[in-house]
Each structure stands twice: as structure tokens, then as C-alpha cells.
PDB file of C-alpha atoms in Angstrom:
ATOM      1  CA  UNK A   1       3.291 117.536 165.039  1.00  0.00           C
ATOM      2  CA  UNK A   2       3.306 121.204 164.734  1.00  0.00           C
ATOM      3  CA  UNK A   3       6.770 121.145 166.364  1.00  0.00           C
ATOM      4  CA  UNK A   4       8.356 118.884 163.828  1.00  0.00           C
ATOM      5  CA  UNK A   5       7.009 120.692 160.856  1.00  0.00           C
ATOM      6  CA  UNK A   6       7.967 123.651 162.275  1.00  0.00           C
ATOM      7  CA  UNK A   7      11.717 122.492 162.740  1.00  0.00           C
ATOM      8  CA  UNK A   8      11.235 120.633 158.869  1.00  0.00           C
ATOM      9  CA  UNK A   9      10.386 124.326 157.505  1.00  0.00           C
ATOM     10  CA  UNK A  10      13.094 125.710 158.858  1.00  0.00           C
ATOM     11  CA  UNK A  11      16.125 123.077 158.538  1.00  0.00           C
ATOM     12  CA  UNK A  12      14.476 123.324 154.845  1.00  0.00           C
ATOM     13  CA  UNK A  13      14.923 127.230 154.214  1.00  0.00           C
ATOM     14  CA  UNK A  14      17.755 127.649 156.220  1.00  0.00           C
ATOM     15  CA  UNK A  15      19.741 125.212 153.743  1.00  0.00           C
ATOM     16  CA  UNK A  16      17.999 126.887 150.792  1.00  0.00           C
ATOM     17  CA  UNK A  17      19.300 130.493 151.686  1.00  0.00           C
ATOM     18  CA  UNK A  18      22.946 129.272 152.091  1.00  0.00           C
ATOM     19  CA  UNK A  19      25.432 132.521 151.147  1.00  0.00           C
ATOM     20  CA  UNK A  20      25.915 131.027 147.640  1.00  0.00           C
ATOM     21  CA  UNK A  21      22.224 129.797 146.825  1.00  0.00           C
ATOM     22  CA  UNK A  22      21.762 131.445 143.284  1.00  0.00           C
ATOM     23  CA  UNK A  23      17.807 132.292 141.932  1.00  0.00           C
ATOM     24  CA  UNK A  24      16.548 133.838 138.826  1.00  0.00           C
ATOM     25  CA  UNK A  25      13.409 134.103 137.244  1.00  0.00           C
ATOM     26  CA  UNK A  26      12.110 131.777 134.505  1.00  0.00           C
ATOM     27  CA  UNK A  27      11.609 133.051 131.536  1.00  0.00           C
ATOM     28  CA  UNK A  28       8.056 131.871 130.314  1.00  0.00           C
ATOM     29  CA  UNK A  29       6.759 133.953 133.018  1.00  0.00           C
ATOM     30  CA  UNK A  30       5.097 137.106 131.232  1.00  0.00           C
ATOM     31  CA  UNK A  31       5.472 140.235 133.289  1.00  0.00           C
ATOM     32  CA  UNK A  32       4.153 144.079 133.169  1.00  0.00           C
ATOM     33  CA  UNK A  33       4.477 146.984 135.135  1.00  0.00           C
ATOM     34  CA  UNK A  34       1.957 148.802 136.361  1.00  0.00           C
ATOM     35  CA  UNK A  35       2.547 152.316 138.382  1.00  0.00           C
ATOM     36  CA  UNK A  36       4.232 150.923 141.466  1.00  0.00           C
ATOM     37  CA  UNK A  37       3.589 147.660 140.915  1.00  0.00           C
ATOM     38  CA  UNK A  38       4.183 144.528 138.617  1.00  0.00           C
ATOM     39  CA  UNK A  39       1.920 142.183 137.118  1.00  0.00           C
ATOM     40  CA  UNK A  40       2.639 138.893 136.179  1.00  0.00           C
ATOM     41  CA  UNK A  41       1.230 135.129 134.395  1.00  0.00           C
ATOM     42  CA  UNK A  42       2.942 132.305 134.816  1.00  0.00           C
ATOM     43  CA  UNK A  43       1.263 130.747 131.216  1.00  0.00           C
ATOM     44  CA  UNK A  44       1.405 126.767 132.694  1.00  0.00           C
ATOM     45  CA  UNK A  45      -1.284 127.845 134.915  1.00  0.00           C
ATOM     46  CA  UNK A  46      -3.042 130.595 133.908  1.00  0.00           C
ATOM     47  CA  UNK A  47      -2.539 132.061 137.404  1.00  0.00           C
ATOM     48  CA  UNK A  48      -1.933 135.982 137.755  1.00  0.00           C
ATOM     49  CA  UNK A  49       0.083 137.163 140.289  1.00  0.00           C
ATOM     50  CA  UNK A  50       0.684 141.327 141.911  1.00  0.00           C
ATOM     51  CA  UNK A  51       3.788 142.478 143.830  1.00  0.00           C
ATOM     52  CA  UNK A  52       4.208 145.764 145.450  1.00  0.00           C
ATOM     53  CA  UNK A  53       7.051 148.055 144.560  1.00  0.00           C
ATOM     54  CA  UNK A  54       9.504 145.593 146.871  1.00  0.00           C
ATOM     55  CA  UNK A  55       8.344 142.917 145.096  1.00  0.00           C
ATOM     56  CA  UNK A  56       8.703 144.370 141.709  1.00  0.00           C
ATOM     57  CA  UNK A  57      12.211 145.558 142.776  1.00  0.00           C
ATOM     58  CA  UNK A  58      13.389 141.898 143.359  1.00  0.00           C
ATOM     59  CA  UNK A  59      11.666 140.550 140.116  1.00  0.00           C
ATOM     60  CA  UNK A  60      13.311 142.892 138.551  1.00  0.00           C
ATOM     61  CA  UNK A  61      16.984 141.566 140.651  1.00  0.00           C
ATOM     62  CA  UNK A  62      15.941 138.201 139.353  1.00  0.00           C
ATOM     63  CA  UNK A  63      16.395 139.009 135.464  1.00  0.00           C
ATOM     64  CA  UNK A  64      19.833 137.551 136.126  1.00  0.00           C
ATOM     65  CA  UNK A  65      21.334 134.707 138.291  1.00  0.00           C
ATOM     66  CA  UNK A  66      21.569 136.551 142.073  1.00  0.00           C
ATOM     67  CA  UNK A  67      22.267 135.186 145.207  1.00  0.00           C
ATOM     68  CA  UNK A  68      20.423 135.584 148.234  1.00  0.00           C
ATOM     69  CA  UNK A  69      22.719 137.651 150.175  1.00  0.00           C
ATOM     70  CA  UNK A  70      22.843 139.982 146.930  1.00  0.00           C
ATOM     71  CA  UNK A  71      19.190 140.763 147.181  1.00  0.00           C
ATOM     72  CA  UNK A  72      19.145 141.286 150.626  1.00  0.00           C
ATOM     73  CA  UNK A  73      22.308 143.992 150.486  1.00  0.00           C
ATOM     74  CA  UNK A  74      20.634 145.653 147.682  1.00  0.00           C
ATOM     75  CA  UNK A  75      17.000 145.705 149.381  1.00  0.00           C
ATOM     76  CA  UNK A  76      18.753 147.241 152.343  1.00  0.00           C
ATOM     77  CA  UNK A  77      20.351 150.013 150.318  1.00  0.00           C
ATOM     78  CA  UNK A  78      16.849 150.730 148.137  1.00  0.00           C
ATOM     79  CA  UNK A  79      14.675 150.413 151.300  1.00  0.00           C
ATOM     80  CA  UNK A  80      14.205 151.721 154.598  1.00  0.00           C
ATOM     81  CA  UNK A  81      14.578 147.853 156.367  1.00  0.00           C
ATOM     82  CA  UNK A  82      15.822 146.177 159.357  1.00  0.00           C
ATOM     83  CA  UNK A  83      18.049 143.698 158.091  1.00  0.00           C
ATOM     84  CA  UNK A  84      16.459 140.847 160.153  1.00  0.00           C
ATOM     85  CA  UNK A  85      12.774 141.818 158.727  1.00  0.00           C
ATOM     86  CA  UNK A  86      14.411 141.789 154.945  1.00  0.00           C
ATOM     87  CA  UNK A  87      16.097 138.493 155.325  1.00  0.00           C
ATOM     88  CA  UNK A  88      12.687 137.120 156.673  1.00  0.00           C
ATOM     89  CA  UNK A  89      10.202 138.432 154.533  1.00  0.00           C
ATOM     90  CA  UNK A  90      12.825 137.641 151.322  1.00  0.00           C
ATOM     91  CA  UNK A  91      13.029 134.695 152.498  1.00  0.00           C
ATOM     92  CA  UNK A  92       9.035 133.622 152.990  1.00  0.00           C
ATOM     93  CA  UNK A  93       8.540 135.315 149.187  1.00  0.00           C
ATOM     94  CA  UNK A  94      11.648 133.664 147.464  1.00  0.00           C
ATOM     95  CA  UNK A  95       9.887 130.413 148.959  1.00  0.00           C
ATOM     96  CA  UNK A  96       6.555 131.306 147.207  1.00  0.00           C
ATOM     97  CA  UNK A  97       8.038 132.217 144.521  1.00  0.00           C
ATOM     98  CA  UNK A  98       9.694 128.759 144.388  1.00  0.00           C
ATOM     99  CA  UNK A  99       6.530 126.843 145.307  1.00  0.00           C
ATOM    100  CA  UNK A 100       4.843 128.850 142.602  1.00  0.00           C
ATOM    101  CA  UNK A 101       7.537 128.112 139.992  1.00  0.00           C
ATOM    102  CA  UNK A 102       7.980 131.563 138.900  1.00  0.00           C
ATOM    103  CA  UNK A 103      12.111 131.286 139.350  1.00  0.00           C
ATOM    104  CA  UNK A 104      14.249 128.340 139.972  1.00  0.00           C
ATOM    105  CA  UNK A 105      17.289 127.954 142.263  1.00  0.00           C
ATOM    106  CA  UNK A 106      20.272 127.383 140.036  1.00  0.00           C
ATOM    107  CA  UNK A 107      23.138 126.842 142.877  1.00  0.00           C
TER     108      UNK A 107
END
């Protein structure tokens, strides 16, 4: 069973991280910064959420429709990254950040 959800998850985010897959944030989330980080409520549940300066930097590249392979290229230029590691860990938080409805997939 582990095998098949395995193989699920990643037929799943493989096809949501096409070239031309589009994000951005939604707007009802309310955001602040806060030294190297970023602070934010998402007011349907209350919840509060942190990010680290990477984070931060790709909420910040979510203000406006981006594609995937546009905030990998620019986390490779601001940070010192293999480019496997960035797509993976972009990847794993663009997915939370789904699940968690903080930005939507417009494309």
C-alpha cells in the first residue's frame, strides 16, 4: 500500500509542476515580516503560519502569477542551492502551501 501511494504522490506532483503550472498567493492571506522571516494568517482558519528567509523570498515571488520553473531559476540565482534540492524542497512547500490554501494554481 505504501508503494501505490507512493507512486499516487508522485504521478500527482509531477503533473502539478509541469513547465507552465502558474501559482500565486491568495489574497485574504494577511502577511508581515519579521527580521528574516515572514509571518502569516490565513483568516478562514485562524491558523498562523512562519517561513524562513527562503520561504519569505518565494511568498514574496508569489505576489504575482509565477510559474514553477520561474521560482526555481530565481531561487537558484538568490541562493546557494543544488538545483535538484531546490526543485524538491519547492516542490514539497508549494504542495503545503496548496493543501493549506494559502495560493492557488491558476494554469
Amino acid at each position: 500500500m505504501k508503494i501505490i501511494r507512493k507512486l499516487y504522490t508522485n504521478l500527482v506532483m509531477s503533473d502539478l509542476f509541469k513547465q507552465n503550472t502558474t501559482f500565486v498567493r491568495r489574497k485574504e492571506v494577511v502577511f508581515t515580516y519579521l527580521d528574516n522571516e515572514i509571518m502569516l494568517l490565513h483568516p478562514e482558519t485562524g491558523k498562523y503560519y512562519s517561513f524562513n528567509k527562503a520561504g519569505a523570498y518565494i511568498w514574496e515571488l508569489l505576489s504575482i502569477p509565477i510559474t514553477f520553473e520561474e521560482i526555481i531559476a530565481s531561487l537558484l540565482i538568490k541562493f546557494e542551492i543544488e538545483k535538484s534540492k531546490c526543485e524538491s524542497d519547492t516542490q514539497n512547500f508549494i504542495q503545503s502551501l496548496l493543501e493549506k490554501n494559502m495560493i492557488e494554481k491558476i494554469q
